[in-house]
mmCIF file of N, CA, C and O in Angstrom:
data_model
loop_
_atom_site.group_PDB
_atom_site.id
_atom_site.type_symbol
_atom_site.label_atom_id
_atom_site.label_comp_id
_atom_site.label_asym_id
_atom_site.label_seq_id
_atom_site.Cartn_x
_atom_site.Cartn_y
_atom_site.Cartn_z
ATOM 1 N N MET E 6 0.824 -1.198 0.000
ATOM 2 C CA MET E 6 0.000 0.000 0.000
ATOM 3 C C MET E 6 0.865 1.257 0.000
ATOM 4 O O MET E 6 0.527 2.252 -0.632
ATOM 5 N N ASN E 7 1.977 1.189 0.737
ATOM 6 C CA ASN E 7 2.886 2.329 0.837
ATOM 7 C C ASN E 7 3.529 2.632 -0.517
ATOM 8 O O ASN E 7 3.724 3.794 -0.865
ATOM 9 N N GLU E 8 3.847 1.579 -1.283
ATOM 10 C CA GLU E 8 4.462 1.772 -2.591
ATOM 11 C C GLU E 8 3.489 2.424 -3.567
ATOM 12 O O GLU E 8 3.875 3.252 -4.395
ATOM 13 N N LEU E 9 2.215 2.083 -3.478
ATOM 14 C CA LEU E 9 1.191 2.661 -4.347
ATOM 15 C C LEU E 9 1.035 4.161 -4.078
ATOM 16 O O LEU E 9 0.969 4.977 -5.011
ATOM 17 N N LEU E 10 1.003 4.558 -2.831
ATOM 18 C CA LEU E 10 0.892 5.976 -2.474
ATOM 19 C C LEU E 10 2.137 6.752 -2.909
ATOM 20 O O LEU E 10 2.035 7.885 -3.382
ATOM 21 N N LEU E 11 3.295 6.146 -2.747
ATOM 22 C CA LEU E 11 4.540 6.789 -3.162
ATOM 23 C C LEU E 11 4.563 6.983 -4.683
ATOM 24 O O LEU E 11 4.974 8.033 -5.181
ATOM 25 N N THR E 12 4.075 6.005 -5.419
ATOM 26 C CA THR E 12 4.019 6.105 -6.882
ATOM 27 C C THR E 12 3.051 7.204 -7.315
ATOM 28 O O THR E 12 3.365 8.035 -8.184
ATOM 29 N N ILE E 13 1.876 7.238 -6.721
ATOM 30 C CA ILE E 13 0.886 8.271 -7.057
ATOM 31 C C ILE E 13 1.415 9.654 -6.715
ATOM 32 O O ILE E 13 1.284 10.600 -7.497
ATOM 33 N N LEU E 14 2.028 9.807 -5.569
ATOM 34 C CA LEU E 14 2.590 11.099 -5.154
ATOM 35 C C LEU E 14 3.717 11.527 -6.087
ATOM 36 O O LEU E 14 3.785 12.689 -6.515
ATOM 37 N N THR E 15 4.583 10.610 -6.469
ATOM 38 C CA THR E 15 5.702 10.923 -7.362
ATOM 39 C C THR E 15 5.193 11.363 -8.737
ATOM 40 O O THR E 15 5.645 12.375 -9.289
ATOM 41 N N LEU E 16 4.232 10.650 -9.283
ATOM 42 C CA LEU E 16 3.692 11.008 -10.590
ATOM 43 C C LEU E 16 2.922 12.330 -10.541
ATOM 44 O O LEU E 16 2.963 13.115 -11.492
ATOM 45 N N SER E 17 2.239 12.597 -9.455
ATOM 46 C CA SER E 17 1.517 13.865 -9.308
ATOM 47 C C SER E 17 2.478 15.043 -9.248
ATOM 48 O O SER E 17 2.257 16.070 -9.894
ATOM 49 N N VAL E 18 3.540 14.910 -8.478
ATOM 50 C CA VAL E 18 4.537 15.979 -8.382
ATOM 51 C C VAL E 18 5.243 16.168 -9.721
ATOM 52 O O VAL E 18 5.448 17.302 -10.170
ATOM 53 N N LEU E 19 5.586 15.090 -10.385
ATOM 54 C CA LEU E 19 6.227 15.172 -11.692
ATOM 55 C C LEU E 19 5.299 15.831 -12.713
ATOM 56 O O LEU E 19 5.723 16.686 -13.501
ATOM 57 N N GLY E 20 4.029 15.480 -12.724
ATOM 58 C CA GLY E 20 3.066 16.090 -13.632
ATOM 59 C C GLY E 20 2.897 17.573 -13.373
ATOM 60 O O GLY E 20 2.838 18.378 -14.312
ATOM 61 N N ALA E 21 2.818 17.977 -12.112
ATOM 62 C CA ALA E 21 2.690 19.398 -11.779
ATOM 63 C C ALA E 21 3.942 20.164 -12.182
ATOM 64 O O ALA E 21 3.855 21.282 -12.710
ATOM 65 N N PHE E 22 5.106 19.578 -11.983
ATOM 66 C CA PHE E 22 6.363 20.231 -12.353
ATOM 67 C C PHE E 22 6.457 20.411 -13.871
ATOM 68 O O PHE E 22 6.809 21.488 -14.359
ATOM 69 N N LEU E 23 6.113 19.387 -14.628
ATOM 70 C CA LEU E 23 6.160 19.482 -16.091
ATOM 71 C C LEU E 23 5.105 20.459 -16.622
ATOM 72 O O LEU E 23 5.352 21.167 -17.603
ATOM 73 N N ALA E 24 3.947 20.507 -15.981
ATOM 74 C CA ALA E 24 2.924 21.476 -16.381
ATOM 75 C C ALA E 24 3.418 22.900 -16.148
ATOM 76 O O ALA E 24 3.176 23.798 -16.966
ATOM 77 N N LEU E 25 4.118 23.123 -15.067
ATOM 78 C CA LEU E 25 4.684 24.441 -14.775
ATOM 79 C C LEU E 25 5.739 24.817 -15.816
ATOM 80 O O LEU E 25 5.765 25.959 -16.293
ATOM 81 N N ILE E 26 6.564 23.869 -16.204
ATOM 82 C CA ILE E 26 7.568 24.126 -17.248
ATOM 83 C C ILE E 26 6.878 24.462 -18.572
ATOM 84 O O ILE E 26 7.260 25.417 -19.256
ATOM 85 N N LEU E 27 5.853 23.714 -18.943
ATOM 86 C CA LEU E 27 5.121 23.982 -20.186
ATOM 87 C C LEU E 27 4.468 25.361 -20.158
ATOM 88 O O LEU E 27 4.436 26.057 -21.176
ATOM 89 N N TYR E 28 3.962 25.771 -19.025
ATOM 90 C CA TYR E 28 3.344 27.091 -18.913
ATOM 91 C C TYR E 28 4.369 28.195 -19.176
ATOM 92 O O TYR E 28 4.107 29.126 -19.947
ATOM 93 N N PHE E 29 5.528 28.105 -18.558
ATOM 94 C CA PHE E 29 6.543 29.134 -18.749
ATOM 95 C C PHE E 29 7.103 29.143 -20.164
ATOM 96 O O PHE E 29 7.379 30.197 -20.724
ATOM 97 N N VAL E 30 7.258 27.985 -20.771
ATOM 98 C CA VAL E 30 7.724 27.915 -22.160
ATOM 99 C C VAL E 30 6.680 28.535 -23.085
ATOM 100 O O VAL E 30 7.011 29.279 -24.023
ATOM 101 N N ALA E 31 5.407 28.261 -22.850
ATOM 102 C CA ALA E 31 4.344 28.838 -23.677
ATOM 103 C C ALA E 31 4.308 30.356 -23.539
ATOM 104 O O ALA E 31 4.060 31.070 -24.516
ATOM 105 N N GLN E 32 4.545 30.877 -22.351
ATOM 106 C CA GLN E 32 4.568 32.328 -22.160
ATOM 107 C C GLN E 32 5.778 32.958 -22.836
ATOM 108 O O GLN E 32 5.698 34.063 -23.370
ATOM 109 N N LYS E 33 6.897 32.264 -22.823
ATOM 110 C CA LYS E 33 8.119 32.800 -23.431
ATOM 111 C C LYS E 33 7.993 32.888 -24.949
ATOM 112 O O LYS E 33 8.436 33.855 -25.566
ATOM 113 N N PHE E 34 7.387 31.882 -25.584
ATOM 114 C CA PHE E 34 7.315 31.822 -27.035
ATOM 115 C C PHE E 34 5.944 32.219 -27.583
ATOM 116 O O PHE E 34 5.599 31.865 -28.704
ATOM 117 N N LYS E 35 5.188 32.960 -26.817
ATOM 118 C CA LYS E 35 3.860 33.395 -27.239
ATOM 119 C C LYS E 35 3.988 34.367 -28.414
ATOM 120 O O LYS E 35 4.853 35.235 -28.429
ATOM 121 N N VAL E 36 3.108 34.210 -29.412
ATOM 122 C CA VAL E 36 3.107 35.079 -30.585
ATOM 123 C C VAL E 36 1.993 36.106 -30.412
ATOM 124 O O VAL E 36 0.828 35.749 -30.271
ATOM 125 N N LEU E 37 2.363 37.373 -30.412
ATOM 126 C CA LEU E 37 1.376 38.438 -30.276
ATOM 127 C C LEU E 37 0.896 38.846 -31.664
ATOM 128 O O LEU E 37 1.673 38.966 -32.597
ATOM 129 N N GLU E 38 -0.417 39.069 -31.780
ATOM 130 C CA GLU E 38 -1.018 39.422 -33.061
ATOM 131 C C GLU E 38 -1.796 40.720 -32.895
ATOM 132 O O GLU E 38 -2.366 40.983 -31.839
ATOM 133 N N ASP E 39 -1.810 41.500 -33.945
ATOM 134 C CA ASP E 39 -2.557 42.755 -33.936
ATOM 135 C C ASP E 39 -4.043 42.436 -33.764
ATOM 136 O O ASP E 39 -4.612 41.681 -34.552
ATOM 137 N N PRO E 40 -4.710 42.993 -32.750
ATOM 138 C CA PRO E 40 -6.121 42.664 -32.529
ATOM 139 C C PRO E 40 -7.045 43.188 -33.632
ATOM 140 O O PRO E 40 -8.176 42.715 -33.760
ATOM 141 N N ARG E 41 -6.558 44.105 -34.448
ATOM 142 C CA ARG E 41 -7.385 44.622 -35.538
ATOM 143 C C ARG E 41 -7.620 43.565 -36.613
ATOM 144 O O ARG E 41 -8.602 43.639 -37.354
ATOM 145 N N ILE E 42 -6.747 42.568 -36.700
ATOM 146 C CA ILE E 42 -6.911 41.513 -37.712
ATOM 147 C C ILE E 42 -8.220 40.762 -37.477
ATOM 148 O O ILE E 42 -8.974 40.491 -38.409
ATOM 149 N N GLY E 43 -8.518 40.439 -36.240
ATOM 150 C CA GLY E 43 -9.772 39.762 -35.926
ATOM 151 C C GLY E 43 -10.992 40.618 -36.229
ATOM 152 O O GLY E 43 -12.009 40.118 -36.710
ATOM 153 N N ASP E 44 -10.885 41.926 -35.945
ATOM 154 C CA ASP E 44 -12.000 42.829 -36.228
ATOM 155 C C ASP E 44 -12.253 42.948 -37.726
ATOM 156 O O ASP E 44 -13.399 42.938 -38.175
ATOM 157 N N VAL E 45 -11.172 43.064 -38.503
ATOM 158 C CA VAL E 45 -11.317 43.162 -39.957
ATOM 159 C C VAL E 45 -11.852 41.857 -40.527
ATOM 160 O O VAL E 45 -12.691 41.858 -41.436
ATOM 161 N N GLU E 46 -11.412 40.736 -39.975
ATOM 162 C CA GLU E 46 -11.909 39.440 -40.451
ATOM 163 C C GLU E 46 -13.418 39.315 -40.236
ATOM 164 O O GLU E 46 -14.130 38.760 -41.070
ATOM 165 N N LYS E 47 -13.924 39.852 -39.137
ATOM 166 C CA LYS E 47 -15.367 39.813 -38.887
ATOM 167 C C LYS E 47 -16.131 40.698 -39.867
ATOM 168 O O LYS E 47 -17.293 40.441 -40.153
ATOM 169 N N MET E 48 -15.488 41.750 -40.382
ATOM 170 C CA MET E 48 -16.142 42.632 -41.352
ATOM 171 C C MET E 48 -16.196 42.004 -42.748
ATOM 172 O O MET E 48 -17.078 42.341 -43.537
ATOM 173 N N LEU E 49 -15.268 41.114 -43.051
ATOM 174 C CA LEU E 49 -15.247 40.441 -44.348
ATOM 175 C C LEU E 49 -16.351 39.379 -44.391
ATOM 176 O O LEU E 49 -16.825 38.930 -43.344
ATOM 177 N N PRO E 50 -16.779 38.955 -45.580
ATOM 178 C CA PRO E 50 -17.929 38.048 -45.678
ATOM 179 C C PRO E 50 -17.702 36.658 -45.089
ATOM 180 O O PRO E 50 -18.654 35.966 -44.772
ATOM 181 N N GLY E 51 -16.471 36.213 -44.954
ATOM 182 C CA GLY E 51 -16.208 34.909 -44.357
ATOM 183 C C GLY E 51 -16.397 33.739 -45.295
ATOM 184 O O GLY E 51 -16.593 32.612 -44.862
ATOM 185 N N ALA E 52 -16.352 33.977 -46.596
ATOM 186 C CA ALA E 52 -16.537 32.898 -47.571
ATOM 187 C C ALA E 52 -15.285 32.036 -47.709
ATOM 188 O O ALA E 52 -15.374 30.885 -48.114
ATOM 189 N N ASN E 53 -14.111 32.595 -47.390
ATOM 190 C CA ASN E 53 -12.837 31.888 -47.525
ATOM 191 C C ASN E 53 -12.683 31.270 -48.907
ATOM 192 O O ASN E 53 -12.234 30.143 -49.071
ATOM 193 N N CYS E 54 -13.069 32.033 -49.932
ATOM 194 C CA CYS E 54 -13.115 31.527 -51.305
ATOM 195 C C CYS E 54 -11.780 31.643 -52.030
ATOM 196 O O CYS E 54 -11.531 30.927 -52.975
ATOM 197 N N GLY E 55 -10.939 32.567 -51.608
ATOM 198 C CA GLY E 55 -9.678 32.776 -52.296
ATOM 199 C C GLY E 55 -9.796 33.675 -53.499
ATOM 200 O O GLY E 55 -8.840 33.831 -54.258
ATOM 201 N N GLY E 56 -10.952 34.289 -53.732
ATOM 202 C CA GLY E 56 -11.152 35.170 -54.876
ATOM 203 C C GLY E 56 -10.302 36.426 -54.806
ATOM 204 O O GLY E 56 -10.041 37.069 -55.819
ATOM 205 N N CYS E 57 -9.839 36.776 -53.629
ATOM 206 C CA CYS E 57 -9.009 37.974 -53.449
ATOM 207 C C CYS E 57 -7.540 37.666 -53.716
ATOM 208 O O CYS E 57 -6.720 38.579 -53.802
ATOM 209 N N GLY E 58 -7.191 36.388 -53.813
ATOM 210 C CA GLY E 58 -5.807 36.001 -54.025
ATOM 211 C C GLY E 58 -5.120 35.511 -52.767
ATOM 212 O O GLY E 58 -3.947 35.145 -52.786
ATOM 213 N N PHE E 59 -5.824 35.499 -51.646
ATOM 214 C CA PHE E 59 -5.272 35.014 -50.386
ATOM 215 C C PHE E 59 -5.928 33.691 -50.029
ATOM 216 O O PHE E 59 -6.960 33.316 -50.577
ATOM 217 N N ALA E 60 -5.338 32.981 -49.078
ATOM 218 C CA ALA E 60 -5.829 31.660 -48.706
ATOM 219 C C ALA E 60 -7.195 31.707 -48.039
ATOM 220 O O ALA E 60 -7.930 30.738 -48.055
ATOM 221 N N GLY E 61 -7.547 32.812 -47.451
ATOM 222 C CA GLY E 61 -8.839 32.943 -46.796
ATOM 223 C C GLY E 61 -9.015 34.349 -46.266
ATOM 224 O O GLY E 61 -8.169 35.231 -46.463
ATOM 225 N N CYS E 62 -10.112 34.557 -45.573
ATOM 226 C CA CYS E 62 -10.420 35.902 -45.080
ATOM 227 C C CYS E 62 -9.436 36.352 -43.996
ATOM 228 O O CYS E 62 -9.146 37.538 -43.878
ATOM 229 N N ARG E 63 -8.918 35.441 -43.204
ATOM 230 C CA ARG E 63 -7.952 35.817 -42.158
ATOM 231 C C ARG E 63 -6.661 36.330 -42.791
ATOM 232 O O ARG E 63 -6.080 37.305 -42.329
ATOM 233 N N ALA E 64 -6.193 35.681 -43.844
ATOM 234 C CA ALA E 64 -4.985 36.130 -44.535
ATOM 235 C C ALA E 64 -5.207 37.478 -45.203
ATOM 236 O O ALA E 64 -4.331 38.355 -45.188
ATOM 237 N N MET E 65 -6.390 37.675 -45.764
ATOM 238 C CA MET E 65 -6.731 38.965 -46.384
ATOM 239 C C MET E 65 -6.768 40.062 -45.325
ATOM 240 O O MET E 65 -6.255 41.163 -45.537
ATOM 241 N N ALA E 66 -7.365 39.770 -44.178
ATOM 242 C CA ALA E 66 -7.441 40.749 -43.094
ATOM 243 C C ALA E 66 -6.042 41.100 -42.591
ATOM 244 O O ALA E 66 -5.744 42.270 -42.325
ATOM 245 N N GLY E 67 -5.169 40.116 -42.479
ATOM 246 C CA GLY E 67 -3.797 40.381 -42.053
ATOM 247 C C GLY E 67 -3.060 41.274 -43.028
ATOM 248 O O GLY E 67 -2.330 42.179 -42.632
ATOM 249 N N ALA E 68 -3.268 41.044 -44.313
ATOM 250 C CA ALA E 68 -2.617 41.877 -45.328
ATOM 251 C C ALA E 68 -3.167 43.299 -45.294
ATOM 252 O O ALA E 68 -2.418 44.266 -45.464
ATOM 253 N N MET E 69 -4.464 43.440 -45.067
ATOM 254 C CA MET E 69 -5.064 44.775 -45.034
ATOM 255 C C MET E 69 -4.571 45.580 -43.832
ATOM 256 O O MET E 69 -4.366 46.786 -43.930
ATOM 257 N N VAL E 70 -4.377 44.924 -42.712
ATOM 258 C CA VAL E 70 -3.902 45.628 -41.518
ATOM 259 C C VAL E 70 -2.434 46.004 -41.658
ATOM 260 O O VAL E 70 -2.031 47.099 -41.267
ATOM 261 N N LYS E 71 -1.629 45.135 -42.252
ATOM 262 C CA LYS E 71 -0.190 45.373 -42.325
ATOM 263 C C LYS E 71 0.213 46.377 -43.395
ATOM 264 O O LYS E 71 1.190 47.091 -43.232
ATOM 265 N N ARG E 72 -0.532 46.454 -44.493
ATOM 266 C CA ARG E 72 -0.150 47.344 -45.592
ATOM 267 C C ARG E 72 -0.655 48.760 -45.348
ATOM 268 O O ARG E 72 -1.721 48.965 -44.782
ATOM 269 N N ASP E 73 0.142 49.721 -45.824
ATOM 270 C CA ASP E 73 -0.275 51.117 -45.733
ATOM 271 C C ASP E 73 -1.272 51.472 -46.825
ATOM 272 O O ASP E 73 -2.190 52.259 -46.609
ATOM 273 N N ASP E 74 -1.097 50.887 -48.007
ATOM 274 C CA ASP E 74 -1.965 51.170 -49.145
ATOM 275 C C ASP E 74 -2.729 49.898 -49.498
ATOM 276 O O ASP E 74 -2.131 48.894 -49.887
ATOM 277 N N ILE E 75 -4.057 49.940 -49.368
ATOM 278 C CA ILE E 75 -4.853 48.749 -49.662
ATOM 279 C C ILE E 75 -5.579 48.862 -51.002
ATOM 280 O O ILE E 75 -6.533 48.139 -51.253
ATOM 281 N N SER E 76 -5.106 49.747 -51.870
ATOM 282 C CA SER E 76 -5.782 49.930 -53.157
ATOM 283 C C SER E 76 -5.644 48.705 -54.064
ATOM 284 O O SER E 76 -6.485 48.488 -54.938
ATOM 285 N N SER E 77 -4.621 47.890 -53.863
ATOM 286 C CA SER E 77 -4.464 46.689 -54.691
ATOM 287 C C SER E 77 -5.246 45.506 -54.133
ATOM 288 O O SER E 77 -5.359 44.479 -54.794
ATOM 289 N N LEU E 78 -5.799 45.630 -52.941
ATOM 290 C CA LEU E 78 -6.558 44.548 -52.322
ATOM 291 C C LEU E 78 -8.045 44.780 -52.533
ATOM 292 O O LEU E 78 -8.545 45.893 -52.374
ATOM 293 N N TYR E 79 -8.755 43.720 -52.881
ATOM 294 C CA TYR E 79 -10.191 43.848 -53.098
ATOM 295 C C TYR E 79 -10.867 42.505 -52.827
ATOM 296 O O TYR E 79 -10.386 41.461 -53.258
ATOM 297 N N CYS E 80 -11.979 42.552 -52.130
ATOM 298 C CA CYS E 80 -12.758 41.347 -51.845
ATOM 299 C C CYS E 80 -13.913 41.279 -52.837
ATOM 300 O O CYS E 80 -14.858 42.064 -52.729
ATOM 301 N N PRO E 81 -13.876 40.363 -53.809
ATOM 302 C CA PRO E 81 -14.948 40.305 -54.801
ATOM 303 C C PRO E 81 -16.277 39.829 -54.228
ATOM 304 O O PRO E 81 -17.330 40.159 -54.749
ATOM 305 N N VAL E 82 -16.258 39.086 -53.154
ATOM 306 C CA VAL E 82 -17.500 38.595 -52.554
ATOM 307 C C VAL E 82 -18.186 39.711 -51.763
ATOM 308 O O VAL E 82 -19.383 39.930 -51.872
ATOM 309 N N GLY E 83 -17.405 40.434 -50.949
ATOM 310 C CA GLY E 83 -17.965 41.507 -50.137
ATOM 311 C C GLY E 83 -18.314 42.739 -50.939
ATOM 312 O O GLY E 83 -19.254 43.461 -50.622
ATOM 313 N N GLY E 84 -17.552 43.004 -51.966
ATOM 314 C CA GLY E 84 -17.812 44.139 -52.841
ATOM 315 C C GLY E 84 -17.368 45.471 -52.266
ATOM 316 O O GLY E 84 -16.607 45.546 -51.298
ATOM 317 N N ALA E 85 -17.861 46.532 -52.878
ATOM 318 C CA ALA E 85 -17.423 47.885 -52.533
ATOM 319 C C ALA E 85 -17.852 48.292 -51.131
ATOM 320 O O ALA E 85 -17.101 48.964 -50.418
ATOM 321 N N GLU E 86 -19.046 47.886 -50.706
ATOM 322 C CA GLU E 86 -19.522 48.269 -49.365
ATOM 323 C C GLU E 86 -18.661 47.651 -48.270
ATOM 324 O O GLU E 86 -18.331 48.299 -47.279
ATOM 325 N N CYS E 87 -18.290 46.401 -48.450
ATOM 326 C CA CYS E 87 -17.422 45.719 -47.487
ATOM 327 C C CYS E 87 -16.062 46.401 -47.429
ATOM 328 O O CYS E 87 -15.529 46.646 -46.343
ATOM 329 N N MET E 88 -15.511 46.729 -48.589
ATOM 330 C CA MET E 88 -14.204 47.371 -48.636
ATOM 331 C C MET E 88 -14.260 48.776 -48.016
ATOM 332 O O MET E 88 -13.320 49.205 -47.363
ATOM 333 N N LYS E 89 -15.361 49.489 -48.209
ATOM 334 C CA LYS E 89 -15.490 50.818 -47.613
ATOM 335 C C LYS E 89 -15.543 50.734 -46.094
ATOM 336 O O LYS E 89 -14.922 51.543 -45.401
ATOM 337 N N SER E 90 -16.255 49.753 -45.560
ATOM 338 C CA SER E 90 -16.344 49.629 -44.105
ATOM 339 C C SER E 90 -14.993 49.248 -43.498
ATOM 340 O O SER E 90 -14.599 49.768 -42.464
ATOM 341 N N VAL E 91 -14.267 48.357 -44.163
ATOM 342 C CA VAL E 91 -12.946 47.963 -43.673
ATOM 343 C C VAL E 91 -11.979 49.140 -43.757
ATOM 344 O O VAL E 91 -11.225 49.408 -42.820
ATOM 345 N N ALA E 92 -12.020 49.868 -44.863
ATOM 346 C CA ALA E 92 -11.113 51.005 -45.037
ATOM 347 C C ALA E 92 -11.407 52.100 -44.025
ATOM 348 O O ALA E 92 -10.479 52.717 -43.483
ATOM 349 N N SER E 93 -12.672 52.344 -43.737
ATOM 350 C CA SER E 93 -12.983 53.377 -42.749
ATOM 351 C C SER E 93 -12.557 52.937 -41.356
ATOM 352 O O SER E 93 -12.119 53.756 -40.549
ATOM 353 N N PHE E 94 -12.650 51.646 -41.053
ATOM 354 C CA PHE E 94 -12.184 51.126 -39.768
ATOM 355 C C PHE E 94 -10.678 51.283 -39.617
ATOM 356 O O PHE E 94 -10.187 51.634 -38.551
ATOM 357 N N LEU E 95 -9.948 51.028 -40.713
ATOM 358 C CA LEU E 95 -8.485 51.116 -40.672
ATOM 359 C C LEU E 95 -7.961 52.526 -40.925
ATOM 360 O O LEU E 95 -6.767 52.777 -40.755
ATOM 361 N N GLY E 96 -8.822 53.417 -41.380
ATOM 362 C CA GLY E 96 -8.383 54.779 -41.683
ATOM 363 C C GLY E 96 -7.594 54.862 -42.975
ATOM 364 O O GLY E 96 -6.672 55.665 -43.091
ATOM 365 N N LYS E 97 -7.958 54.046 -43.932
ATOM 366 C CA LYS E 97 -7.275 54.009 -45.221
ATOM 367 C C LYS E 97 -8.290 54.252 -46.333
ATOM 368 O O LYS E 97 -9.493 54.268 -46.103
ATOM 369 N N ALA E 98 -7.797 54.449 -47.557
ATOM 370 C CA ALA E 98 -8.674 54.688 -48.701
ATOM 371 C C ALA E 98 -9.100 53.363 -49.323
ATOM 372 O O ALA E 98 -8.276 52.475 -49.536
ATOM 373 N N ALA E 99 -10.385 53.238 -49.615
ATOM 374 C CA ALA E 99 -10.924 52.008 -50.198
ATOM 375 C C ALA E 99 -10.841 52.058 -51.715
ATOM 376 O O ALA E 99 -11.114 53.092 -52.316
ATOM 377 N N PRO E 100 -10.486 50.953 -52.357
ATOM 378 C CA PRO E 100 -10.487 50.919 -53.830
ATOM 379 C C PRO E 100 -11.909 50.868 -54.360
ATOM 380 O O PRO E 100 -12.769 50.184 -53.819
ATOM 381 N N GLU E 101 -12.163 51.599 -55.411
ATOM 382 C CA GLU E 101 -13.479 51.590 -56.068
ATOM 383 C C GLU E 101 -13.399 50.690 -57.293
ATOM 384 O O GLU E 101 -12.598 50.924 -58.193
ATOM 385 N N ARG E 102 -14.228 49.660 -57.327
ATOM 386 C CA ARG E 102 -14.268 48.757 -58.473
ATOM 387 C C ARG E 102 -15.707 48.381 -58.759
ATOM 388 O O ARG E 102 -16.534 48.290 -57.853
ATOM 389 N N ASP E 103 -15.977 48.137 -60.012
ATOM 390 C CA ASP E 103 -17.306 47.657 -60.414
ATOM 391 C C ASP E 103 -17.374 46.164 -60.156
ATOM 392 O O ASP E 103 -16.359 45.454 -60.236
ATOM 393 N N PRO E 104 -18.567 45.637 -59.873
ATOM 394 C CA PRO E 104 -18.699 44.191 -59.679
ATOM 395 C C PRO E 104 -18.323 43.431 -60.946
ATOM 396 O O PRO E 104 -18.612 43.881 -62.052
ATOM 397 N N MET E 105 -17.686 42.282 -60.770
ATOM 398 C CA MET E 105 -17.284 41.467 -61.912
ATOM 399 C C MET E 105 -18.383 40.448 -62.204
ATOM 400 O O MET E 105 -18.922 39.826 -61.301
ATOM 401 N N VAL E 106 -18.700 40.286 -63.480
ATOM 402 C CA VAL E 106 -19.717 39.330 -63.908
ATOM 403 C C VAL E 106 -19.093 38.439 -64.974
ATOM 404 O O VAL E 106 -18.506 38.921 -65.937
ATOM 405 N N ALA E 107 -19.250 37.136 -64.818
ATOM 406 C CA ALA E 107 -18.734 36.186 -65.802
ATOM 407 C C ALA E 107 -19.682 36.130 -66.997
ATOM 408 O O ALA E 107 -20.897 36.057 -66.847
ATOM 409 N N VAL E 108 -19.122 36.187 -68.192
ATOM 410 C CA VAL E 108 -19.914 36.135 -69.416
ATOM 411 C C VAL E 108 -19.393 34.991 -70.279
ATOM 412 O O VAL E 108 -18.198 34.930 -70.584
ATOM 413 N N VAL E 109 -20.285 34.090 -70.673
ATOM 414 C CA VAL E 109 -19.922 32.978 -71.539
ATOM 415 C C VAL E 109 -20.290 33.393 -72.960
ATOM 416 O O VAL E 109 -21.442 33.613 -73.293
ATOM 417 N N ARG E 110 -19.294 33.494 -73.841
ATOM 418 C CA ARG E 110 -19.519 33.982 -75.193
ATOM 419 C C ARG E 110 -19.614 32.881 -76.246
ATOM 420 O O ARG E 110 -19.971 33.135 -77.377
ATOM 421 N N CYS E 111 -19.328 31.665 -75.872
ATOM 422 C CA CYS E 111 -19.320 30.590 -76.874
ATOM 423 C C CYS E 111 -20.697 29.970 -77.094
ATOM 424 O O CYS E 111 -20.894 29.222 -78.034
ATOM 425 N N ALA E 112 -21.641 30.233 -76.206
ATOM 426 C CA ALA E 112 -23.006 29.714 -76.297
ATOM 427 C C ALA E 112 -23.062 28.197 -76.366
ATOM 428 O O ALA E 112 -23.953 27.636 -76.984
ATOM 429 N N GLY E 113 -22.123 27.565 -75.738
ATOM 430 C CA GLY E 113 -22.245 26.149 -75.885
ATOM 431 C C GLY E 113 -21.694 25.296 -74.869
ATOM 432 O O GLY E 113 -21.825 24.175 -74.759
#
């Protein structure tokens, strides 16, 4: 019985010690992110379609926050209204573009 209690106590102390080490390592290597990226991502439509040229809306939001000029960035799903709201939130100028429409000319 004494050996069982000693084993449980040893493993509990070892687990608590390793958890403490993991906590400090996680705090040391923590990656800080601009909180505006999450806000801009919520303003985007969330389709994650890649129509803007990025892997998804989070990548597009990160690019919009990091760049000074967002005139080359455009969300085709959200359109001009979405871009205006994001630009006004970031204090930047929004690109003006007409909606794109696919046209099939071969009729077949």
